[in-house]
Amino acid sequence: MTDSGKKRVVIENVKPQINCGQFPIKRAIGEKVKVQADIFSDGHDEVLAQILYKGPHTDTWQFSPLAFVGNDLWTGEFTVTRLGRYVFTVQGWVDHFRTWQKDLKKKHDAGQDIAVDLLIGKEYINKACTMATDDDRKHLERLSSELEASDISYAVLTALSTELIDLMDRYADLTSASYYERELVVVVDRKKAVFSSWYELFPRSCSPDAGTHGTFKDCEEVLPEIADMGFDVLYLPPIHPIGRTKRKGKNNNPVCEEGDVGSPWAIGAQEGGHKSVHPDLGTLEDFRRLIAQASEYGVEIAMDIAFQCSPDHPYVKEHPEWFQWRPDGTVQFAENPPKKYEDIIPIQFEGDGWLSLWDELKSVFLFWIDNGIRIFRVDNPHTKPFPFWEWVIHELKKDYPDLIFLAEAFTRPKVMYRLAKLGFTQSYTYFTWRNTKVEFTEYMKELVRTDVREYMRPNFWTNTPDILPEHLQYGGRPAYMMRLVLAATLSASYGMYGPAFELFVQDAIEGREEYLYSEKYEIKHWDRKREDSLKDFVAKLNRIRRENTALQDTWNVEFYNAENDYLMCYGKTSEDLSNIIIVAVNLDPYHTQGGWVHVPVDALEIPRGQPYLVHDLLTDDKFIWHGEKNFIQLDPQIVPAHIFSVRKRLKREMDFDYFM
Amino acid sequence: MTDSGKKRVVIENVKPQINCGQFPIKRAIGEKVKVQADIFSDGHDEVLAQILYKGPHTDTWQFSPLAFVGNDLWTGEFTVTRLGRYVFTVQGWVDHFRTWQKDLKKKHDAGQDIAVDLLIGKEYINKACTMATDDDRKHLERLSSELEASDISYAVLTALSTELIDLMDRYADLTSASYYERELVVVVDRKKAVFSSWYELFPRSCSPDAGTHGTFKDCEEVLPEIADMGFDVLYLPPIHPIGRTKRKGKNNNPVCEEGDVGSPWAIGAQEGGHKSVHPDLGTLEDFRRLIAQASEYGVEIAMDIAFQCSPDHPYVKEHPEWFQWRPDGTVQFAENPPKKYEDIIPIQFEGDGWLSLWDELKSVFLFWIDNGIRIFRVDNPHTKPFPFWEWVIHELKKDYPDLIFLAEAFTRPKVMYRLAKLGFTQSYTYFTWRNTKVEFTEYMKELVRTDVREYMRPNFWTNTPDILPEHLQYGGRPAYMMRLVLAATLSASYGMYGPAFELFVQDAIEGREEYLYSEKYEIKHWDRKREDSLKDFVAKLNRIRRENTALQDTWNVEFYNAENDYLMCYGKTSEDLSNIIIVAVNLDPYHTQGGWVHVPVDALEIPRGQPYLVHDLLTDDKFIWHGEKNFIQLDPQIVPAHIFSVRKRLKREMDFDYFM
């Protein structure tokens, strides 16, 4: 039992903490970890506590103080500054010297005899002297002698002095300190894990010539346009050879015709599998050049990882143990009965070859990492075992802490959260199916006001090759603009599938949220220069995001009351309030809507009784607002949203008003 | 990594669970543990799950099914039937055979070819055959052959039959089952841990002759009266020799006079310490006889454990290392500056002698256990280290799982909860300081609708020798009756300090919640036979509690809307609704209050449109009520409460109505 009996301080309920410390929380470089804990001791003694934390590749603890808030709750924080895994825990101890000071003061104030108490204080100081440096010892000895002053009030002044406690703290006895029983982990990512703007593009549709298979080189030509729109991640669907057996025709036709290119997610053919590039796109060298070229434009290429095979994938012959075979000797294709996906064969993770399979799949990531990729968008991770993802992401990030993994899991909430907990850097969300003010507000509350904020970073997608949401089918250009503003301002990371987005493609398969003649099964020739393209609007939004740090955070959103169910209003601010953004969106794509919105002027530190300027960064319009309630009106046919930058009014001696 | 990669089922968020499984939950024999967990797998396969649990002194797991509720939540339960420590955990696995059945049905319903699927089913059955008993194998083989029936519909019927799945379940492959990572502990106590009625009595005040020191023998004479009042626990303040040095006089006078008996909590004198009895009370043999005699009346003696010493306690000389000494050579007395408690010396738990100290204190418990005590009321546990209590309670309950420890900790909420978590069986509460309807409702919600319900069993005290609450000082007899009804019906365990309670003593020290001329410092001579004594009312309440199982549970309380802030109304029911109690209390001790109360007739399964009888068990009055809203009126000068037993009306063929 050693000295466990002397450890009187209790530390419990330490937060943030996910599944009792089983999973790390996530932060980006420069972000804070705000720690809280319940800390107390028996009796009435004074307690002190601090955070212990250490960054990657070091055994040296750093310390950050915890402050008592009330009701035995303590809070503190530290900032993470390096990529990789931090750990932190909490330490608390009974501070006998402070207890002595507190009691001495009370007794002295009550006029009690404190002669013996001063002697006790001298004992504490003498003990500190045995550990002190020469200088400190001399200093302590002098203060100790002052406790013998004939003027008791003077002795008490010395006893309670900052001078004395500062010295005593240097030699505080922590041998009976309690430690929280777990070391909690923080995974620290680069800033792009939090703030990123994604553009999804099929490279095979990039040819300037209609009907021609686009190449990586064609893709390079499109880079300036993507950069102009302000995106910093270009995500490409799988670039590997596509299977021929059971290849799907246009519009998901089970029968394919001559010239049909098939789905890029039917990975693998004679030409190779997950480590090869489709010959029609170019060579691996071409791909590497695309990566380098994109980098010049500040754009990072995100690779699609879809762990499934076409029937022609080399794995099927080389590693039959990784697949499920049927009694008739055929390999089991993908199905979700009664639906069949015969161009795709799922990998069998429960076979005896699972260990070699895990290694091979890890090597797929490493192959592309070696070729310069640092961002992976993972296709349907919820259909592969959770332990695999936990292992592979952890293993890869050991050597490459700058990796970003986006989980494309459109499934049940607890499954999505589990994937985020076990290591995915960003996650697809239900944003695409949230429509009303109540739905958005509730969903954002779930993401940013619960523990979810600690481990799941949402990435809001307006559309994907798989999903053309109903509101975009029927709401026209205003709906596209509205959804873009919502995605790009509610979440610090968002994405779109283009050019279908900026050209507001609305044709869906009847009664479904799927594109008619989807680009998944054919080459498209997009008219990127179309007059009514939304690309300038997209560019403006991304510029606003870059220029306003308040929009580079997801968890700072505050919803404001707007007296109209179609008007949604929310604010985002930088922590120091130097950047204040108020977004107002008309959720009705058909009609002009107006109403009063309530601005929390006190929280924004806008002086009551003083007007302030709201500057619409989308239209450059400026309005002077007064107090809490102000009126807005939005015509969706013009712009369905305001993104206001708030400027507080300054008073000058001359009573000459201007806006800072 | 063994086969960890094949364990596809995730189990998380298992409840009930206290501090990530650090502390046990509590149950009494016969109670249920309702378990919930989030359980899911990747993909679309069928999942099964169950609870594994085992009782004390066995290595054999028992199983209880978990049922899918929705949103990946599963629930189940098991009943604890033996004293001691149970453990439980959760197991989940992918059920391939059920997955096959589900898919087969979907394909067959969609008219797809299922020939190969039936062959796959036969493979599963064949595998089961290799493990099956002879009988089961033959049975399975017959069913397997039916899958080859030329009538496909018949084959499908067999494939989906209960007959087949029941057999297959016997040979289910659980090698890849996942287990929840922790085994969670349940401490199972005897029923009295949950349902108990405590009476606190100073034995030295039991003499029939005024001014004479009462004895254990006098105490025996009072037993019939205590039993008549319906109490089953008689708690005695410390019965040990009382110190003489710095002994307190009457009314907490720092100077004691000849004949003053001192505070029983100033434990220890020449005659002995914590293992001795005060000579004026009698001998250890007398005490043992009191215990036996009480037992005859169905009353159990609860012992006070106050780990502190008078300056005359033998420990002080024998074990100076267990106390704190001051530089002037004196021993440190108890203080909470500027207050001094010079008749009491606290034990020093941080000294180097802590290990021998712990052993000695444990031996104090064992001494009284050997003498027949099984219930301890622990004085101020929050002023001794938490690790000590955790250790000593755990050690003692290993051999004596029937022990009950009541924590007398009136302190901050998290400290009180920690003591309950670490092992105290029952806890004093804030009941004494809750007065309004909102306060009671909020407090009960905290105790019974949060995790607190799993580890803290409240014991509601109307008064104690230390506390004469303000409402009892000014509310007169009605206030006493009202507080008694509240304590005895809100909480399954409650207590009172008598006869000060039933004689409604109201004299307090001016401006404080303390008794004037407290029994703590002097012998009282109570007139137990006083005409206006509340003892018959107390007896009636305790009888109602014994006869109505609904009142033997704390966690089943439901508050009903009452349209008057002074009227509080709540219901308690047995789980099968065979016993329904509705309590209505007038919280205003001065005025008659009336109002509408809302009875949740649907939840109580009272048929809408049918009248029902509410029978007041306090007054024997009967009322016929109709539907949800009914009117009540309570005159505090008569009885400030109803305790209704609800009887539902029966319809008979002859339309002759009566009440069952």
PDB file of C-alpha atoms in Angstrom, chain A residues 36-123:
ATOM      1  CA  GLN A  36     -11.953  20.526 -15.719  1.00  0.00           C
ATOM      2  CA  ALA A  37     -12.039  18.211 -12.733  1.00  0.00           C
ATOM      3  CA  ASP A  38     -13.729  17.724  -9.400  1.00  0.00           C
ATOM      4  CA  ILE A  39     -10.988  17.985  -6.772  1.00  0.00           C
ATOM      5  CA  PHE A  40     -11.358  17.923  -3.013  1.00  0.00           C
ATOM      6  CA  SER A  41      -9.928  16.541   0.194  1.00  0.00           C
ATOM      7  CA  ASP A  42     -11.382  15.401   3.469  1.00  0.00           C
ATOM      8  CA  GLY A  43     -11.589  18.024   6.179  1.00  0.00           C
ATOM      9  CA  HIS A  44     -10.964  21.730   5.792  1.00  0.00           C
ATOM     10  CA  ASP A  45      -7.402  21.847   4.526  1.00  0.00           C
ATOM     11  CA  GLU A  46      -6.347  23.969   1.587  1.00  0.00           C
ATOM     12  CA  VAL A  47      -6.011  22.106  -1.693  1.00  0.00           C
ATOM     13  CA  LEU A  48      -3.905  22.973  -4.735  1.00  0.00           C
ATOM     14  CA  ALA A  49      -4.053  21.323  -8.143  1.00  0.00           C
ATOM     15  CA  GLN A  50      -2.507  21.503 -11.585  1.00  0.00           C
ATOM     16  CA  ILE A  51      -2.580  19.968 -15.027  1.00  0.00           C
ATOM     17  CA  LEU A  52       0.387  17.828 -16.053  1.00  0.00           C
ATOM     18  CA  TYR A  53       0.850  17.497 -19.799  1.00  0.00           C
ATOM     19  CA  LYS A  54       3.499  16.490 -22.249  1.00  0.00           C
ATOM     20  CA  GLY A  55       3.839  16.657 -26.004  1.00  0.00           C
ATOM     21  CA  PRO A  56       4.998  13.993 -28.459  1.00  0.00           C
ATOM     22  CA  HIS A  57       8.468  12.459 -28.098  1.00  0.00           C
ATOM     23  CA  THR A  58       9.232  13.819 -24.665  1.00  0.00           C
ATOM     24  CA  ASP A  59       9.168  12.450 -21.142  1.00  0.00           C
ATOM     25  CA  THR A  60       9.140  15.864 -19.525  1.00  0.00           C
ATOM     26  CA  TRP A  61       5.912  17.000 -17.953  1.00  0.00           C
ATOM     27  CA  GLN A  62       4.798  20.564 -18.267  1.00  0.00           C
ATOM     28  CA  PHE A  63       2.486  22.154 -15.722  1.00  0.00           C
ATOM     29  CA  SER A  64      -0.486  24.422 -15.953  1.00  0.00           C
ATOM     30  CA  PRO A  65      -2.430  25.659 -12.918  1.00  0.00           C
ATOM     31  CA  LEU A  66      -5.979  24.647 -12.105  1.00  0.00           C
ATOM     32  CA  ALA A  67      -8.166  27.287 -10.486  1.00  0.00           C
ATOM     33  CA  PHE A  68     -11.005  26.653  -8.054  1.00  0.00           C
ATOM     34  CA  VAL A  69     -14.351  27.662  -9.540  1.00  0.00           C
ATOM     35  CA  GLY A  70     -16.813  26.542  -6.873  1.00  0.00           C
ATOM     36  CA  ASN A  71     -18.649  23.382  -5.801  1.00  0.00           C
ATOM     37  CA  ASP A  72     -15.297  21.506  -5.854  1.00  0.00           C
ATOM     38  CA  LEU A  73     -14.901  22.181  -9.574  1.00  0.00           C
ATOM     39  CA  TRP A  74     -11.490  23.255 -10.882  1.00  0.00           C
ATOM     40  CA  THR A  75     -10.596  24.452 -14.373  1.00  0.00           C
ATOM     41  CA  GLY A  76      -7.469  25.190 -16.331  1.00  0.00           C
ATOM     42  CA  GLU A  77      -6.050  24.938 -19.813  1.00  0.00           C
ATOM     43  CA  PHE A  78      -3.002  24.353 -21.920  1.00  0.00           C
ATOM     44  CA  THR A  79      -2.198  25.014 -25.544  1.00  0.00           C
ATOM     45  CA  VAL A  80      -0.925  22.349 -27.923  1.00  0.00           C
ATOM     46  CA  THR A  81       1.848  23.489 -30.195  1.00  0.00           C
ATOM     47  CA  ARG A  82       3.230  20.341 -31.786  1.00  0.00           C
ATOM     48  CA  LEU A  83       1.871  17.665 -34.134  1.00  0.00           C
ATOM     49  CA  GLY A  84       1.243  14.247 -32.643  1.00  0.00           C
ATOM     50  CA  ARG A  85      -0.028  12.837 -29.377  1.00  0.00           C
ATOM     51  CA  TYR A  86      -0.118  14.789 -26.140  1.00  0.00           C
ATOM     52  CA  VAL A  87      -1.073  13.251 -22.839  1.00  0.00           C
ATOM     53  CA  PHE A  88      -2.389  15.048 -19.802  1.00  0.00           C
ATOM     54  CA  THR A  89      -3.504  14.256 -16.325  1.00  0.00           C
ATOM     55  CA  VAL A  90      -4.316  16.096 -13.117  1.00  0.00           C
ATOM     56  CA  GLN A  91      -2.487  16.312  -9.819  1.00  0.00           C
ATOM     57  CA  GLY A  92      -3.800  17.617  -6.510  1.00  0.00           C
ATOM     58  CA  TRP A  93      -2.413  17.914  -3.012  1.00  0.00           C
ATOM     59  CA  VAL A  94      -3.151  19.263   0.436  1.00  0.00           C
ATOM     60  CA  ASP A  95      -1.164  22.428   0.988  1.00  0.00           C
ATOM     61  CA  HIS A  96      -0.311  22.430   4.688  1.00  0.00           C
ATOM     62  CA  PHE A  97       1.458  25.745   4.635  1.00  0.00           C
ATOM     63  CA  ARG A  98      -1.497  27.552   3.063  1.00  0.00           C
ATOM     64  CA  THR A  99      -3.805  25.811   5.554  1.00  0.00           C
ATOM     65  CA  TRP A 100      -1.605  27.121   8.332  1.00  0.00           C
ATOM     66  CA  GLN A 101      -1.738  30.650   6.861  1.00  0.00           C
ATOM     67  CA  LYS A 102      -5.534  30.543   6.557  1.00  0.00           C
ATOM     68  CA  ASP A 103      -5.992  29.342  10.144  1.00  0.00           C
ATOM     69  CA  LEU A 104      -3.418  31.777  11.500  1.00  0.00           C
ATOM     70  CA  LYS A 105      -5.272  34.688   9.937  1.00  0.00           C
ATOM     71  CA  LYS A 106      -8.627  33.553  11.337  1.00  0.00           C
ATOM     72  CA  LYS A 107      -7.215  33.085  14.830  1.00  0.00           C
ATOM     73  CA  HIS A 108      -5.403  36.414  14.733  1.00  0.00           C
ATOM     74  CA  ASP A 109      -8.548  38.172  13.460  1.00  0.00           C
ATOM     75  CA  ALA A 110     -10.477  36.591  16.348  1.00  0.00           C
ATOM     76  CA  GLY A 111      -7.894  37.886  18.821  1.00  0.00           C
ATOM     77  CA  GLN A 112      -6.700  34.417  19.837  1.00  0.00           C
ATOM     78  CA  ASP A 113      -3.216  33.618  21.130  1.00  0.00           C
ATOM     79  CA  ILE A 114      -1.138  32.507  18.142  1.00  0.00           C
ATOM     80  CA  ALA A 115       2.275  32.090  19.766  1.00  0.00           C
ATOM     81  CA  VAL A 116       2.302  28.328  19.267  1.00  0.00           C
ATOM     82  CA  ASP A 117       0.900  28.686  15.746  1.00  0.00           C
ATOM     83  CA  LEU A 118       3.833  30.908  14.783  1.00  0.00           C
ATOM     84  CA  LEU A 119       6.180  28.227  16.082  1.00  0.00           C
ATOM     85  CA  ILE A 120       4.385  25.694  13.874  1.00  0.00           C
ATOM     86  CA  GLY A 121       4.947  28.008  10.909  1.00  0.00           C
ATOM     87  CA  LYS A 122       8.628  28.138  11.715  1.00  0.00           C
ATOM     88  CA  GLU A 123       8.721  24.356  11.618  1.00  0.00           C
TER      89      GLU A 123
END
